[in-house]
Coordinates of N, CA and C in Angstrom, one line a residue:
M530 N 205.6 100.7 126.5 CA 205.7 100.0 125.2 C 204.8 98.7 125.2
V531 N 204.4 98.4 124.1 CA 203.6 97.2 124.0 C 204.5 96.0 124.2
G532 N 204.1 95.1 125.0 CA 204.8 93.8 125.1 C 205.9 93.8 126.2
Y533 N 206.2 94.9 126.8 CA 207.1 95.1 127.9 C 206.6 95.6 129.1
H534 N 207.0 95.0 130.2 CA 206.5 95.6 131.6 C 207.7 96.1 132.3
Y535 N 208.0 97.3 132.4 CA 209.1 97.9 133.0 C 209.0 97.9 134.5
T536 N 210.0 97.5 135.2 CA 210.1 97.6 136.7 C 210.9 98.9 137.1
H537 N 211.8 99.1 136.2 CA 212.9 100.3 136.5 C 213.2 100.8 135.0
E538 N 213.6 102.1 135.0 CA 213.9 102.6 133.7 C 215.2 102.1 133.1
L539 N 216.0 101.4 133.9 CA 217.2 100.8 133.3 C 217.2 99.4 133.1
Q540 N 216.1 98.8 133.4 CA 215.9 97.2 133.1 C 214.4 96.9 132.8
H541 N 214.2 95.9 132.1 CA 212.9 95.4 131.8 C 212.8 94.0 131.8
Q542 N 211.6 93.5 131.9 CA 211.3 92.1 131.9 C 211.0 91.7 130.4
P543 N 211.2 90.4 130.1 CA 210.8 90.0 128.8 C 209.3 90.0 128.6
P544 N 208.8 90.1 127.4 CA 207.3 90.1 127.1 C 206.7 88.9 127.7
S545 N 205.4 89.2 128.2 CA 204.7 88.1 128.7 C 204.0 87.5 127.5
S546 N 203.6 86.1 127.7 CA 203.0 85.4 126.7 C 201.7 85.8 126.2
C547 N 201.0 86.6 127.1 CA 199.6 87.0 126.8 C 199.5 88.3 126.0
V548 N 200.7 88.9 125.7 CA 200.7 90.2 125.0 C 201.0 89.9 123.5
N549 N 200.2 90.6 122.6 CA 200.3 90.4 121.3 C 200.9 91.8 120.6
P550 N 202.2 91.8 120.3 CA 202.7 93.0 119.8 C 202.1 93.5 118.5
D551 N 201.6 92.6 117.6 CA 201.0 92.9 116.4 C 199.7 93.7 116.7
F552 N 198.9 93.3 117.7 CA 197.8 94.1 118.1 C 198.1 95.4 118.6
G553 N 199.2 95.7 119.3 CA 199.6 96.9 119.6 C 199.9 97.8 118.5
V554 N 200.6 97.3 117.5 CA 200.9 98.0 116.3 C 199.7 98.5 115.6
E555 N 198.7 97.5 115.6 CA 197.4 97.8 114.8 C 196.7 99.0 115.6
L556 N 196.7 98.9 117.0 CA 196.1 100.1 117.7 C 196.8 101.4 117.5
L557 N 198.2 101.4 117.4 CA 198.9 102.6 117.1 C 198.6 103.1 115.7
N558 N 198.4 102.2 114.7 CA 198.1 102.6 113.4 C 196.6 103.2 113.4
R559 N 195.7 102.7 114.0 CA 194.4 103.1 114.1 C 194.4 104.6 114.8
T560 N 195.1 104.7 115.8 CA 195.2 106.0 116.5 C 195.8 107.0 115.6
A561 N 196.8 106.6 114.9 CA 197.4 107.7 114.0 C 196.5 108.1 112.9
E562 N 195.7 107.1 112.3 CA 194.7 107.4 111.4 C 193.6 108.4 111.9
R563 N 193.3 108.2 113.0 CA 192.1 109.0 113.7 C 192.8 110.5 114.0
L564 N 194.0 110.6 114.3 CA 194.7 111.9 114.7 C 195.0 112.6 113.4
L565 N 195.2 112.1 112.4 CA 195.6 112.8 111.1 C 194.7 113.9 110.8
P566 N 193.4 113.8 110.7 CA 192.4 114.9 110.4 C 192.6 116.1 111.4
V567 N 192.8 115.8 112.7 CA 193.0 116.7 113.8 C 194.2 117.6 113.6
V568 N 195.4 116.8 113.3 CA 196.6 117.4 113.1 C 196.6 118.4 111.9
E569 N 195.9 118.0 110.8 CA 195.7 118.8 109.5 C 195.0 120.0 109.9
K570 N 193.9 120.0 110.6 CA 193.2 121.2 111.0 C 193.9 122.2 111.9
L571 N 194.8 121.6 112.9 CA 195.7 122.4 113.6 C 196.7 123.0 112.8
R572 N 197.2 122.4 111.7 CA 198.2 123.0 110.9 C 197.5 124.2 110.0
I573 N 196.3 124.0 109.7 CA 195.7 125.2 109.0 C 195.5 126.3 109.9
H574 N 195.1 126.1 111.2 CA 195.0 127.0 112.2 C 196.2 127.8 112.6
Q575 N 197.3 127.0 112.7 CA 198.6 127.6 112.9 C 199.0 128.6 111.7
K576 N 198.7 128.2 110.5 CA 199.0 129.1 109.5 C 198.1 130.4 109.6
Y577 N 196.9 130.2 109.9 CA 196.0 131.4 110.2 C 196.5 132.2 111.3
I578 N 197.1 131.6 112.4 CA 197.5 132.5 113.5 C 198.7 133.3 113.0
E579 N 199.6 132.6 112.2 CA 200.8 133.3 111.8 C 200.5 134.5 110.9
Q580 N 199.6 134.3 109.9 CA 199.2 135.4 108.9 C 197.8 135.4 108.7
P581 N 197.0 136.0 109.7 CA 195.5 136.0 109.6 C 194.9 136.7 108.3
F582 N 195.5 137.7 107.9 CA 194.9 138.5 106.7 C 195.2 137.8 105.4
K583 N 196.1 137.0 105.4 CA 196.4 136.2 104.1 C 195.1 135.3 103.8
F584 N 194.5 134.9 104.8 CA 193.3 134.0 104.6 C 192.2 134.8 104.1
V585 N 192.1 136.1 104.4 CA 191.0 137.0 104.0 C 191.2 137.7 102.7
E586 N 192.3 138.2 102.3 CA 192.7 138.8 101.2 C 193.1 137.8 100.1
P587 N 192.7 138.1 98.9 CA 193.1 137.1 97.9 C 194.7 137.3 97.5
E588 N 195.4 136.2 97.2 CA 196.8 136.2 96.9 C 196.9 136.8 95.5
E589 N 198.0 137.6 95.3 CA 198.3 138.1 94.0 C 199.4 137.4 93.3

């Protein structure tokens, strides 16, 4: 997580002064924006895999 340095899974240290949580949120938002087109293409591919001939034949 941004802002925390875990030493053990059951405890953590408080955030250090040099870490900016807002910058971490900005990076997460940028990453999500870049992944969105990839996820959309994967969704289309998944639909094709489920029903490949539906994409070839016109719907009635």
